[in-house]
């Protein structure tokens, strides 16, 4: 019953936590599920709970996410940071290459158009003389 | 201001010891996450209040290392709750951590006593 009264706020609360957690989806789902159970239990054991009391008892979405991330394995964090750096590096190199290819293509087209309009063709005519044997 | 400072100091002390506290409680009986948080708070009269967010990553890590066993149980009609039980490897880890904790604690005590003696 109590859960229904603050259901909207709780849904927003869980969404905010999910937004702040940068862990894989499976772990995120598991953690949110456990947190929902804890909050449900808190609501069952206490009467007329307000959203503010939930925040006081369990913490703000930011603080929950932060405390979760703080306890994460430092090795795992370093690995994830390195993967992120590699991904960013790949994206940046791809963008630079794309820009270079675009500029080169554009320059070629512009030059080609200019040459067609303002340039000249050099034609070499080779005349061959056929001498009839008869 | 002073309260905030005390909280910061306590948080610092807790941070390195949550694993030890969790293993310690689970060596007595199996528990679920929120139960661990509440038990710690009750047993220490609110001195040790661990945020929910801190307990779960530690529990997941301990399961991954083979120190705990996780068992899903149905509560109510559709909700699942994870119960954590200590395994023999976890008991060994607890013994090692407790021993190390006392060594470090004694070392710190020694320095504090030395400083106290010098001041008096």
Short mmCIF file of N, CA and C in Angstrom, two decimals, chain A residues 3 30-31 34-38 40-42 57-58 64 67-68 70-71 73, chain B residues 15 18 32 34 49 52-54 56-58 60-61 70 79-82 84:
data_model
loop_
_atom_site.label_atom_id
_atom_site.label_comp_id
_atom_site.label_asym_id
_atom_site.label_seq_id
_atom_site.Cartn_x
_atom_site.Cartn_y
_atom_site.Cartn_z
N UNK A 3 3.93 1.40 -0.82
CA UNK A 3 4.75 1.43 -2.02
C UNK A 3 4.01 2.14 -3.15
N UNK A 30 20.74 -6.73 -11.19
CA UNK A 30 20.80 -7.52 -9.96
C UNK A 30 20.80 -6.60 -8.73
N UNK A 31 21.63 -5.57 -8.81
CA UNK A 31 21.75 -4.64 -7.69
C UNK A 31 20.43 -3.91 -7.45
N UNK A 34 17.96 -6.13 -5.73
CA UNK A 34 18.25 -6.32 -4.30
C UNK A 34 17.85 -5.06 -3.51
N UNK A 35 18.11 -3.92 -4.11
CA UNK A 35 17.77 -2.65 -3.46
C UNK A 35 16.25 -2.52 -3.33
N UNK A 36 15.53 -2.94 -4.37
CA UNK A 36 14.05 -2.90 -4.33
C UNK A 36 13.54 -3.76 -3.18
N UNK A 37 14.16 -4.94 -3.01
CA UNK A 37 13.76 -5.84 -1.91
C UNK A 37 13.98 -5.16 -0.56
N UNK A 38 15.14 -4.49 -0.42
CA UNK A 38 15.48 -3.83 0.84
C UNK A 38 14.48 -2.71 1.13
N UNK A 40 11.46 -2.43 -0.05
CA UNK A 40 10.17 -3.06 0.24
C UNK A 40 10.09 -3.48 1.70
N UNK A 41 11.18 -4.08 2.17
CA UNK A 41 11.22 -4.52 3.56
C UNK A 41 11.11 -3.34 4.51
N UNK A 42 11.81 -2.27 4.15
CA UNK A 42 11.78 -1.05 4.97
C UNK A 42 10.35 -0.49 5.02
N UNK A 57 17.39 6.99 4.70
CA UNK A 57 17.76 5.63 5.09
C UNK A 57 18.73 4.99 4.08
N UNK A 58 18.43 5.17 2.81
CA UNK A 58 19.22 4.46 1.79
C UNK A 58 20.22 5.35 1.05
N UNK A 64 24.36 6.41 -3.56
CA UNK A 64 24.28 4.93 -3.70
C UNK A 64 25.21 4.47 -4.81
N UNK A 67 28.87 4.90 -3.74
CA UNK A 67 29.35 3.89 -2.79
C UNK A 67 29.53 2.54 -3.48
N UNK A 68 28.69 2.25 -4.47
CA UNK A 68 28.84 1.00 -5.23
C UNK A 68 30.14 1.04 -6.03
N UNK A 70 32.76 2.84 -5.54
CA UNK A 70 33.94 2.90 -4.67
C UNK A 70 34.40 1.51 -4.26
N UNK A 71 33.45 0.59 -4.11
CA UNK A 71 33.79 -0.76 -3.67
C UNK A 71 34.17 -1.68 -4.82
N UNK A 73 36.13 -3.43 -7.75
CA UNK A 73 37.53 -3.83 -7.84
C UNK A 73 38.33 -2.78 -8.60
N UNK B 15 35.76 1.72 5.35
CA UNK B 15 36.01 1.34 3.95
C UNK B 15 36.89 0.10 3.80
N UNK B 18 35.01 -3.39 5.60
CA UNK B 18 33.66 -3.93 5.34
C UNK B 18 33.72 -5.42 5.03
N UNK B 32 20.93 -12.00 4.16
CA UNK B 32 20.80 -11.29 2.89
C UNK B 32 21.34 -9.87 3.07
N UNK B 34 20.44 -6.61 2.97
CA UNK B 34 19.86 -5.61 3.87
C UNK B 34 19.96 -6.05 5.33
N UNK B 49 27.39 2.27 10.00
CA UNK B 49 26.22 2.26 9.11
C UNK B 49 26.76 2.21 7.69
N UNK B 52 23.85 0.80 1.48
CA UNK B 52 23.44 -0.38 0.69
C UNK B 52 24.36 -0.59 -0.50
N UNK B 53 24.72 0.53 -1.12
CA UNK B 53 25.56 0.47 -2.32
C UNK B 53 26.92 -0.16 -2.07
N UNK B 54 27.41 -0.08 -0.83
CA UNK B 54 28.75 -0.62 -0.55
C UNK B 54 28.73 -2.11 -0.29
N UNK B 56 26.68 -4.61 -1.55
CA UNK B 56 26.47 -5.54 -2.66
C UNK B 56 27.72 -5.81 -3.52
N UNK B 57 28.49 -4.76 -3.89
CA UNK B 57 29.68 -5.09 -4.67
C UNK B 57 30.64 -6.00 -3.91
N UNK B 58 30.68 -5.83 -2.56
CA UNK B 58 31.56 -6.69 -1.76
C UNK B 58 31.03 -8.12 -1.74
N UNK B 60 29.19 -9.54 -4.05
CA UNK B 60 29.39 -10.12 -5.38
C UNK B 60 30.84 -10.56 -5.57
N UNK B 61 31.75 -9.71 -5.05
CA UNK B 61 33.18 -10.00 -5.18
C UNK B 61 33.54 -11.26 -4.37
N UNK B 70 25.90 -17.98 -2.95
CA UNK B 70 24.68 -17.19 -3.04
C UNK B 70 23.51 -18.11 -3.37
N UNK B 79 8.98 -12.13 -5.80
CA UNK B 79 10.31 -11.53 -5.58
C UNK B 79 11.35 -12.57 -5.16
N UNK B 80 12.56 -12.38 -5.65
CA UNK B 80 13.66 -13.28 -5.31
C UNK B 80 14.62 -12.53 -4.39
N UNK B 81 15.09 -13.20 -3.37
CA UNK B 81 16.08 -12.56 -2.49
C UNK B 81 17.32 -13.46 -2.43
N UNK B 82 18.48 -12.81 -2.45
CA UNK B 82 19.73 -13.58 -2.40
C UNK B 82 20.22 -13.72 -0.97
N UNK B 84 23.32 -15.15 1.48
CA UNK B 84 24.76 -15.43 1.35
C UNK B 84 25.23 -16.30 2.51
#
